[in-house]
Short mmCIF file of C-alpha atoms in Angstrom, two decimals:
data_model
loop_
_atom_site.label_atom_id
_atom_site.label_comp_id
_atom_site.label_asym_id
_atom_site.label_seq_id
_atom_site.Cartn_x
_atom_site.Cartn_y
_atom_site.Cartn_z
CA ILE A 16 116.73 -5.03 67.74
CA THR A 17 114.91 -5.41 71.15
CA ILE A 18 112.53 -8.35 71.88
CA ARG A 19 110.75 -8.12 75.19
CA GLY A 20 113.63 -6.26 76.79
CA GLN A 21 116.49 -8.45 75.37
CA THR A 22 118.74 -6.79 72.70
CA PHE A 23 120.01 -8.67 69.59
CA SER A 24 122.37 -7.60 66.84
CA VAL A 25 120.93 -8.12 63.36
CA VAL A 26 123.05 -10.19 60.85
CA PRO A 27 122.93 -8.55 57.46
CA ASP A 28 121.44 -10.95 54.69
CA GLN A 29 124.58 -10.75 52.62
CA GLU A 30 126.62 -12.15 55.45
CA LEU A 31 124.12 -15.01 55.71
CA ARG A 32 124.55 -15.72 52.04
CA ALA A 33 128.29 -15.89 52.40
CA LEU A 34 127.62 -18.78 54.99
CA GLY A 35 125.53 -20.63 52.36
CA PHE A 36 121.84 -19.89 53.45
CA GLU A 37 119.58 -19.22 50.42
CA PHE A 38 116.50 -17.08 50.52
CA PRO A 39 114.83 -14.30 48.38
CA ASP A 40 114.99 -10.59 48.96
CA VAL A 41 111.89 -9.41 50.75
CA LEU A 42 110.80 -5.72 50.45
CA PRO A 43 110.11 -4.09 53.91
CA GLU A 44 106.53 -3.22 52.85
CA GLU A 45 105.89 -6.98 52.04
CA ASN A 46 107.50 -8.44 54.98
CA ALA A 47 104.99 -10.03 57.41
CA ALA A 48 107.89 -10.29 59.96
CA THR A 49 107.84 -6.64 60.75
CA TYR A 50 104.16 -7.09 61.98
CA TYR A 51 104.86 -10.13 64.00
CA LEU A 52 107.72 -8.21 65.88
CA LYS A 53 105.36 -5.65 66.82
CA VAL A 54 102.80 -8.37 67.87
CA ILE A 55 105.45 -9.69 70.27
CA GLU A 56 105.65 -6.24 71.84
CA THR A 57 101.94 -5.70 71.89
CA TYR A 58 100.67 -9.10 72.97
CA TRP A 59 99.15 -9.19 76.61
CA PRO A 60 100.14 -10.36 78.99
CA ARG A 61 103.68 -8.57 78.98
CA GLU A 62 104.63 -9.73 82.48
CA PRO A 63 104.28 -13.31 83.98
CA LYS A 64 102.51 -11.93 87.04
CA ASP A 65 99.52 -10.68 84.84
CA GLU A 66 99.47 -13.74 82.72
CA PRO A 67 96.03 -15.65 82.67
CA LYS A 68 96.28 -19.36 82.35
CA LEU A 69 95.83 -19.57 78.56
CA LEU A 70 94.98 -23.07 78.34
CA ASP A 71 92.41 -22.67 81.05
CA LEU A 72 90.86 -19.94 79.15
CA ARG A 73 90.68 -22.09 75.99
CA ASP A 74 88.99 -24.86 77.89
CA GLU A 75 86.61 -22.44 79.53
CA VAL A 76 85.52 -20.96 76.20
CA SER A 77 85.43 -24.58 74.70
CA ASP A 78 83.06 -25.64 77.55
CA GLN A 79 80.87 -22.61 76.96
CA GLY A 80 80.97 -22.06 80.65
CA TRP A 81 81.57 -18.23 80.59
CA THR A 82 79.99 -14.99 79.98
CA GLU A 83 81.06 -11.82 78.47
CA GLU A 84 81.22 -10.31 82.03
CA SER A 85 83.50 -13.22 83.18
CA GLY A 86 86.76 -11.21 84.08
CA PRO A 87 89.83 -13.00 82.91
CA LEU A 88 88.54 -13.86 79.44
CA SER A 89 86.92 -10.39 78.85
CA LYS A 90 90.10 -8.81 79.89
CA TYR A 91 92.16 -11.09 77.82
CA LEU A 92 90.16 -10.36 74.55
CA GLU A 93 89.95 -6.59 75.35
CA LYS A 94 93.67 -6.31 75.89
CA ASN A 95 94.57 -8.17 72.71
CA THR A 96 92.43 -6.21 70.30
CA LYS A 97 95.55 -4.47 68.90
CA THR A 98 97.28 -7.89 68.77
CA LEU A 99 94.66 -9.34 66.60
CA GLU A 100 94.85 -6.27 64.23
CA LEU A 101 98.46 -6.66 63.78
CA ILE A 102 98.14 -10.45 63.14
CA ARG A 103 95.58 -9.79 60.37
CA ALA A 104 97.79 -7.04 58.93
CA ALA A 105 100.63 -9.66 58.80
CA SER A 106 98.39 -12.35 57.22
CA ALA A 107 97.92 -10.02 54.10
CA LYS A 108 101.57 -9.77 53.46
CA PRO A 109 102.93 -11.88 50.61
CA ALA A 110 106.30 -12.76 52.21
CA CYS A 111 108.12 -13.27 55.78
CA HIS A 112 111.73 -13.00 56.58
CA PHE A 113 112.57 -12.71 59.99
CA PRO A 114 115.79 -10.96 60.84
CA PHE A 115 118.65 -13.33 61.76
CA LEU A 116 119.78 -12.36 65.33
CA LEU A 117 122.83 -12.82 67.50
CA GLN A 118 122.49 -12.81 71.18
CA GLU A 119 124.60 -10.46 73.14
CA GLY A 120 128.22 -11.56 73.30
CA HIS A 121 128.20 -13.75 70.13
CA THR A 122 130.08 -13.07 66.99
CA LEU A 123 129.38 -13.35 63.36
CA ASP A 124 131.24 -16.69 63.06
CA GLU A 125 128.86 -18.12 65.65
CA ALA A 126 125.82 -16.97 63.68
CA SER A 127 124.42 -20.39 62.61
CA VAL A 128 124.30 -21.43 66.33
CA ALA A 129 123.12 -18.33 67.87
CA GLY A 130 120.85 -17.42 65.04
CA ILE A 131 118.97 -20.80 64.77
CA LEU A 132 117.76 -20.15 68.38
CA LEU A 133 115.50 -17.65 66.57
CA PRO A 134 113.96 -15.78 69.54
CA HIS A 135 110.65 -15.19 67.60
CA LEU A 136 109.84 -18.84 67.55
CA LYS A 137 108.69 -19.02 71.29
CA TYR A 138 105.94 -16.76 70.67
CA MET A 139 104.38 -18.04 67.64
CA ARG A 140 102.54 -20.86 69.17
CA GLU A 141 101.41 -18.64 71.92
CA PHE A 142 99.80 -16.35 69.15
CA ALA A 143 98.17 -19.43 67.62
CA ARG A 144 96.60 -20.29 70.97
CA LEU A 145 95.46 -16.67 71.36
CA LEU A 146 93.71 -16.97 68.03
CA VAL A 147 91.78 -20.17 69.16
CA VAL A 148 90.67 -18.56 72.21
CA ILE A 149 89.49 -15.58 70.19
CA GLY A 150 87.89 -17.98 67.66
CA LYS A 151 86.06 -20.02 70.28
CA ALA A 152 84.56 -16.82 71.70
CA ARG A 153 83.10 -16.05 68.40
CA GLU A 154 81.67 -19.57 68.22
CA PHE A 155 80.10 -19.14 71.68
CA GLU A 156 78.49 -15.98 70.38
CA GLY A 157 77.12 -17.89 67.18
CA ARG A 158 79.49 -16.12 64.76
CA TYR A 159 80.88 -19.28 63.28
CA ALA A 160 82.08 -17.56 60.07
CA ASP A 161 84.07 -15.08 62.09
CA ALA A 162 85.51 -17.99 64.17
CA LEU A 163 86.67 -19.80 60.96
CA ASP A 164 88.14 -16.79 59.53
CA THR A 165 90.07 -16.22 62.93
CA TYR A 166 91.32 -19.86 62.76
CA LEU A 167 92.49 -19.46 59.19
CA LEU A 168 94.94 -16.83 60.52
CA ILE A 169 96.81 -19.54 62.34
CA PRO A 170 98.14 -21.81 59.35
CA ARG A 171 98.85 -18.44 57.46
CA LEU A 172 101.01 -17.56 60.68
CA GLY A 173 102.54 -21.06 60.45
CA ASP A 174 103.22 -20.57 56.74
CA HIS A 175 105.00 -17.21 57.40
CA VAL A 176 107.18 -18.70 60.11
CA ALA A 177 108.14 -21.52 57.92
CA GLN A 178 109.27 -19.45 54.98
CA ASP A 179 112.84 -18.80 56.29
CA PRO A 180 114.92 -21.86 55.03
CA ILE A 181 115.73 -23.37 58.29
CA LEU A 182 113.83 -26.63 59.37
CA MET A 183 113.54 -25.42 63.06
CA ASN A 184 111.23 -22.76 61.56
CA GLY A 185 109.35 -25.26 59.42
CA LEU A 186 108.72 -27.45 62.40
CA ALA A 187 107.42 -24.34 64.29
CA GLY A 188 105.10 -23.64 61.35
CA ILE A 189 103.79 -27.19 61.35
CA ALA A 190 102.96 -26.88 65.06
CA CYS A 191 100.93 -23.87 64.40
CA ASP A 192 99.08 -25.68 61.54
CA ALA A 193 98.16 -28.22 63.99
CA ILE A 194 96.76 -25.81 66.47
CA GLY A 195 94.57 -24.07 63.90
CA MET A 196 93.34 -27.11 62.02
CA LYS A 197 92.23 -28.83 65.17
CA ALA A 198 90.05 -25.79 65.89
CA ILE A 199 88.75 -25.56 62.41
CA GLU A 200 87.86 -29.34 62.64
CA GLN A 201 86.06 -29.06 65.91
CA CYS A 202 83.97 -26.06 64.48
CA LEU A 203 83.00 -28.22 61.49
CA VAL A 204 81.76 -31.20 63.57
CA ARG A 205 80.00 -29.30 66.32
CA TYR A 206 77.85 -26.87 64.26
CA GLU A 207 75.71 -26.73 61.33
CA LEU A 208 77.29 -24.39 59.00
CA ASP A 209 75.78 -22.99 55.84
CA GLU A 210 77.04 -24.12 52.43
CA GLU A 211 78.40 -20.71 51.37
CA THR A 212 80.45 -20.64 54.51
CA LEU A 213 81.87 -23.99 54.09
CA ALA A 214 82.56 -23.59 50.45
CA ARG A 215 84.33 -20.33 51.05
CA VAL A 216 86.45 -21.38 53.80
CA GLN A 217 87.31 -24.76 52.00
CA LYS A 218 88.58 -22.77 49.22
CA ARG A 219 90.64 -20.64 51.38
CA VAL A 220 92.10 -23.75 53.07
CA ALA A 221 93.22 -25.20 49.67
CA GLU A 222 94.93 -21.81 48.80
CA LEU A 223 96.82 -21.98 52.19
CA SER A 224 97.82 -25.56 51.53
CA ARG A 225 99.34 -24.79 48.32
CA GLN A 226 101.44 -21.99 49.97
CA ARG A 227 103.28 -24.30 52.20
CA PRO A 228 107.04 -24.33 51.80
CA SER A 229 108.48 -27.40 50.55
CA LEU A 230 110.70 -29.74 52.55
CA GLY A 231 113.61 -29.25 50.30
CA VAL A 232 113.78 -25.57 50.97
CA ALA A 233 113.78 -26.07 54.64
CA MET A 234 116.38 -28.88 54.51
CA GLY A 235 118.75 -26.69 52.45
CA GLY A 236 119.22 -24.14 55.17
CA GLU A 237 119.35 -26.77 57.86
CA GLU A 238 122.24 -28.32 56.12
CA VAL A 239 124.12 -25.00 56.26
CA ALA A 240 123.21 -24.42 59.95
CA ALA A 241 124.47 -27.90 60.77
CA VAL A 242 127.81 -27.72 59.21
CA GLU A 243 128.50 -24.16 60.56
CA GLY A 244 127.23 -25.22 63.99
CA THR A 245 129.54 -28.35 63.93
CA ASP A 246 132.39 -26.08 63.62
CA TYR A 247 131.09 -23.89 66.36
CA PHE A 248 130.89 -26.91 68.53
CA ILE A 249 134.45 -28.12 67.70
CA ARG A 250 135.76 -24.43 68.48
CA ASN A 251 133.95 -24.11 71.89
CA PRO A 252 134.27 -26.85 74.30
CA GLY A 253 131.94 -25.12 76.87
CA PHE A 254 128.97 -25.19 74.47
CA VAL A 255 129.69 -29.04 73.83
CA ARG A 256 129.74 -29.63 77.64
CA GLN A 257 126.48 -27.73 78.06
CA PHE A 258 124.38 -29.48 75.12
CA ILE A 259 125.97 -32.59 73.98
CA ASN A 260 124.09 -35.90 74.17
CA VAL A 261 125.34 -39.47 74.20
CA ALA A 262 122.79 -42.03 73.03
CA GLY A 263 120.03 -39.64 73.64
CA GLN A 264 120.81 -39.08 77.36
CA ARG A 265 122.34 -36.21 79.17
CA VAL A 266 125.92 -37.03 79.99
CA SER A 267 127.99 -36.30 83.10
CA GLU A 268 130.12 -33.19 83.19
CA ALA A 269 133.39 -35.50 83.14
CA THR A 270 132.15 -37.53 80.01
CA ALA A 271 131.01 -34.17 78.25
CA ILE A 272 134.66 -32.84 78.89
CA HIS A 273 136.06 -36.03 77.52
CA TRP A 274 133.90 -35.83 74.45
CA ALA A 275 134.90 -32.30 73.89
CA ALA A 276 138.55 -33.17 74.04
CA VAL A 277 137.99 -35.65 71.31
CA ILE A 278 136.30 -33.47 68.79
CA GLN A 279 138.83 -30.67 69.42
CA SER A 280 141.72 -32.99 68.71
CA LYS A 281 142.99 -32.93 64.92
CA GLU A 282 141.81 -36.46 64.22
CA GLY A 283 138.57 -36.18 66.19
CA SER A 284 137.47 -32.86 64.55
CA LYS A 285 138.36 -34.18 61.02
CA TRP A 286 136.20 -37.36 61.99
CA VAL A 287 133.17 -35.22 63.15
CA ARG A 288 133.40 -33.03 60.09
CA ARG A 289 133.55 -36.06 57.80
CA ASP A 290 130.51 -37.70 59.66
CA ILE A 291 128.31 -34.62 59.22
CA ARG A 292 129.23 -34.29 55.40
CA ASP A 293 128.49 -38.04 54.90
CA PHE A 294 125.20 -37.79 56.89
CA TRP A 295 123.98 -34.99 54.41
CA VAL A 296 125.09 -36.54 51.26
CA PHE A 297 123.08 -39.62 52.22
CA PHE A 298 120.21 -37.88 53.78
CA GLY A 299 119.90 -35.35 50.85
CA LYS A 300 119.28 -38.31 48.39
CA LEU A 301 116.57 -39.92 50.82
CA ILE A 302 114.40 -36.68 51.34
CA LYS A 303 114.00 -36.43 47.53
CA LEU A 304 112.06 -39.71 47.61
CA PRO A 305 108.37 -40.07 48.13
CA LEU A 306 107.43 -40.36 51.87
CA HIS A 307 106.49 -43.98 51.78
CA GLU A 308 109.79 -44.84 49.99
CA PHE A 309 111.78 -42.67 52.41
CA LEU A 310 110.07 -44.63 55.34
CA GLN A 311 111.02 -47.90 53.61
CA LYS A 312 114.67 -46.89 53.51
CA GLN A 313 114.73 -45.61 57.15
CA GLY A 314 116.25 -48.51 58.50
CA GLU A 315 119.13 -48.41 55.96
CA PHE A 316 119.57 -44.72 57.09
CA GLU A 317 119.53 -45.34 60.87
CA ALA A 318 122.11 -48.25 60.43
CA ARG A 319 124.36 -45.82 58.39
CA VAL A 320 124.09 -43.26 61.19
CA PHE A 321 124.69 -45.60 64.20
CA ASP A 322 127.32 -48.04 62.68
CA THR A 323 130.67 -46.41 62.66
CA GLU A 324 134.40 -47.30 62.75
CA PRO A 325 136.40 -44.48 64.30
CA PRO A 326 139.97 -43.73 63.10
CA PRO A 327 142.63 -45.61 65.49
CA GLU A 328 143.72 -42.36 66.62
CA VAL A 329 140.30 -41.46 68.02
CA VAL A 330 139.64 -45.00 69.22
CA ARG A 331 142.61 -44.52 71.68
CA MET A 332 141.14 -41.38 73.16
CA LEU A 333 137.72 -42.82 73.81
CA ASP A 334 136.39 -44.40 76.98
CA PRO A 335 134.68 -47.83 76.23
CA GLU A 336 131.21 -46.26 77.12
CA LEU A 337 131.89 -43.67 74.34
CA LEU A 338 132.93 -46.10 71.67
CA GLY A 339 130.26 -46.70 69.19
CA SER A 340 128.26 -43.76 70.45
CA THR A 341 130.23 -40.86 69.69
CA ARG A 342 129.15 -40.55 66.14
CA VAL A 343 125.52 -40.85 67.20
CA SER A 344 126.11 -37.92 69.55
CA THR A 345 127.54 -35.77 66.69
CA VAL A 346 124.62 -36.32 64.47
CA ARG A 347 122.12 -35.95 67.36
CA MET A 348 123.38 -32.53 67.88
CA PHE A 349 121.29 -31.71 64.82
CA GLY A 350 119.70 -35.21 64.32
CA PRO A 351 116.08 -35.79 65.54
CA PRO A 352 114.42 -32.85 63.86
CA LEU A 353 116.36 -33.88 60.70
CA TRP A 354 115.56 -37.56 60.04
CA ARG A 355 111.99 -36.95 61.56
CA GLY A 356 111.74 -33.90 59.43
CA PRO A 357 110.13 -35.61 56.24
CA ILE A 358 107.73 -37.60 58.64
CA ARG A 359 106.74 -34.25 60.38
CA TYR A 360 106.07 -32.71 56.72
CA GLY A 361 104.29 -35.89 55.69
CA GLN A 362 101.88 -35.46 58.81
CA ASP A 363 101.41 -31.90 58.00
CA GLU A 364 100.33 -32.77 54.40
CA LEU A 365 98.22 -35.39 55.74
CA ARG A 366 96.26 -32.77 58.07
CA TRP A 367 95.64 -30.50 55.05
CA THR A 368 94.28 -33.39 52.99
CA VAL A 369 92.04 -34.70 55.87
CA LEU A 370 90.80 -31.26 56.58
CA ASP A 371 89.67 -30.80 52.95
CA VAL A 372 87.91 -34.19 53.24
CA GLU A 373 86.30 -32.89 56.42
CA PHE A 374 84.95 -29.83 54.66
CA ALA A 375 83.61 -32.00 51.83
CA LEU A 376 81.89 -34.35 54.39
CA ALA A 377 80.40 -31.31 56.22
CA ARG A 378 79.00 -29.95 53.00
CA TYR A 379 77.62 -33.33 52.05
CA ALA A 380 76.01 -33.49 55.53
CA SER A 381 74.49 -30.10 55.29
CA GLU A 382 72.67 -31.22 52.00
CA HIS A 383 71.75 -34.86 53.16
CA GLY A 384 71.52 -34.73 56.75
CA LEU A 385 74.05 -37.52 57.22
CA TYR A 386 77.62 -38.47 56.11
CA PRO A 387 78.20 -40.66 53.12
CA GLU A 388 78.94 -44.22 53.02
CA THR A 389 82.05 -43.83 50.80
CA LEU A 390 84.25 -41.04 49.88
CA ASP A 391 83.46 -41.65 46.24
CA GLU A 392 80.02 -39.85 47.06
CA LEU A 393 82.08 -36.61 47.67
CA GLU A 394 82.84 -36.14 43.91
CA GLY A 395 82.94 -32.48 43.03
CA LEU A 396 83.09 -31.33 46.77
CA MET A 397 86.82 -31.90 47.53
CA CYS A 398 89.57 -29.64 46.36
CA SER A 399 92.51 -32.17 47.06
CA ASP A 400 93.09 -35.52 45.73
CA GLY A 401 92.37 -37.26 48.94
CA VAL A 402 95.63 -39.21 48.80
CA ASP A 403 97.39 -40.39 51.95
CA PRO A 404 101.13 -39.24 51.59
CA PHE A 405 102.13 -42.22 53.85
CA SER A 406 100.87 -44.81 51.16
CA SER A 407 100.36 -42.70 47.97
CA GLU A 408 96.85 -44.17 47.94
CA PRO A 409 93.48 -42.80 48.82
CA LEU A 410 92.58 -42.16 52.48
CA LYS A 411 90.73 -44.78 54.27
CA TYR A 412 87.13 -43.90 55.30
CA ARG A 413 84.22 -45.45 57.48
CA LEU A 414 80.85 -44.41 58.50
CA GLU A 415 80.33 -45.62 61.99
CA LYS A 416 77.21 -47.01 63.43
CA ASP A 417 76.53 -43.97 65.57
CA GLY A 418 76.66 -41.70 62.54
CA SER A 419 80.08 -40.31 63.07
CA PHE A 420 82.65 -40.67 60.40
CA THR A 421 86.29 -42.11 60.54
CA ILE A 422 89.19 -41.12 58.28
CA TRP A 423 92.52 -42.72 58.67
CA SER A 424 96.02 -42.88 57.21
CA VAL A 425 98.12 -46.01 57.42
CA GLY A 426 100.82 -44.05 59.24
CA GLU A 427 104.58 -44.59 59.67
CA ASN A 428 104.22 -48.47 59.61
CA LEU A 429 102.79 -48.28 56.15
CA ALA A 430 100.21 -50.88 56.94
CA ASP A 431 96.43 -50.60 57.16
CA ASP A 432 95.68 -51.47 60.82
CA GLY A 433 91.87 -50.85 60.48
CA GLY A 434 91.58 -47.40 61.76
CA LYS A 435 91.00 -48.07 65.39
CA VAL A 436 89.02 -45.31 67.05
CA GLU A 437 90.49 -44.35 70.41
CA ALA A 438 91.27 -41.27 72.32
CA GLY A 439 94.75 -39.99 72.71
CA SER A 440 97.65 -39.06 70.66
CA ARG A 441 96.94 -39.90 67.04
CA TRP A 442 100.69 -39.86 66.11
CA LYS A 443 101.42 -42.54 68.59
CA GLN A 444 98.93 -44.99 67.15
CA ASP A 445 99.67 -47.42 64.26
CA ASP A 446 97.12 -45.72 62.06
CA TYR A 447 96.54 -41.90 62.30
CA VAL A 448 92.84 -41.54 62.92
CA TRP A 449 90.36 -38.70 62.71
CA ASN A 450 86.82 -39.50 64.26
CA SER A 451 84.13 -36.79 64.28
CA ARG A 452 82.74 -38.07 67.68
CA LEU A 453 86.22 -37.60 69.28
CA LEU A 454 86.73 -34.28 67.53
CA ARG A 455 83.58 -32.84 69.05
CA SER A 456 85.09 -33.62 72.52
CA LYS A 457 88.36 -32.61 73.91
CA GLU A 458 90.35 -35.10 71.85
#
């Protein structure tokens, strides 16, 4: 298969199952991936020299500082008419299974490393941003229902990307969710939408939320990739020298060569494989817990990862600077997305729940002219239970003096810090906060 001029070998599904990956058979006529691969080849710009600044275009549309005659945007929308048609066709397909690809020069026993690079992933966020630009253009034209329908293609795209059982896919799907949901939220708080449109789109949001693949599905495939990938690292010192980290920092060439020698030794490789297995046995138990319980045990998990006693044969091979950090390096080859995985999925679940509440608030405001004092007044308007996955309790809510609303989650620290409203990255605050006044601006 060729993607943007680069040729890959396709690994047959039966070979992947032999490695340990589990996924259902997908009939070609039901496979959205077929269309997404066509989208990659259709999407304009094809060449970097032709590329408009996509984020600039998005800001331009958001500010309503453009006209249909303003060159770059009109050309961008016109050139991507076929792209949009293919994305719509993909969204109607019930399943998605991208081919597992090998880069040129790789062999099947390296499949888990070469394959998890998944060349299609780098384009998916770009397509999500394309849909935002198209939707913003519809908003400017006053076609709000069309704008929302365009934005709804984004979480569907994210759902499709995440259906293959590898966490890297799941995280890419979550990133698409975030792009789409922010655009929907901003549309809700900026414009007065009619009840029929609000109820219809809210119902569709609830349907998409229920289609999200589970964390367990994603983690199952990631374990296979980690185990197979570890063996690949052990067999290929050049790959280790290129990618290995110690204590989260890129290491010197000399240190990487030394570390490669350790894991290629008999005792070193045995130790590394044991650590990966131990990691997954313990981690596999934790991810079955509710999110707030997982977070309560996170310290125990991190201590288990970071505290280790290497075998004496390995200790003699280690420089003092490597002693105590070698196991960390092993796990960190696959680590950060993994033990942050449940949190990322929790954040995604939270986004969906908050979006449902925002639709209910918009419907309430369309009838009463203002937002309610409490969420209890939204009875009958919500499709979700309104529960914060980080506490297993109802989301927090406040009607502000300026008439805006604030919704917040207790966040990773599991403590209610009052839902402080401030601009910036919501995921770096103690509470995760949504405020309608900030959403109307470029949050």
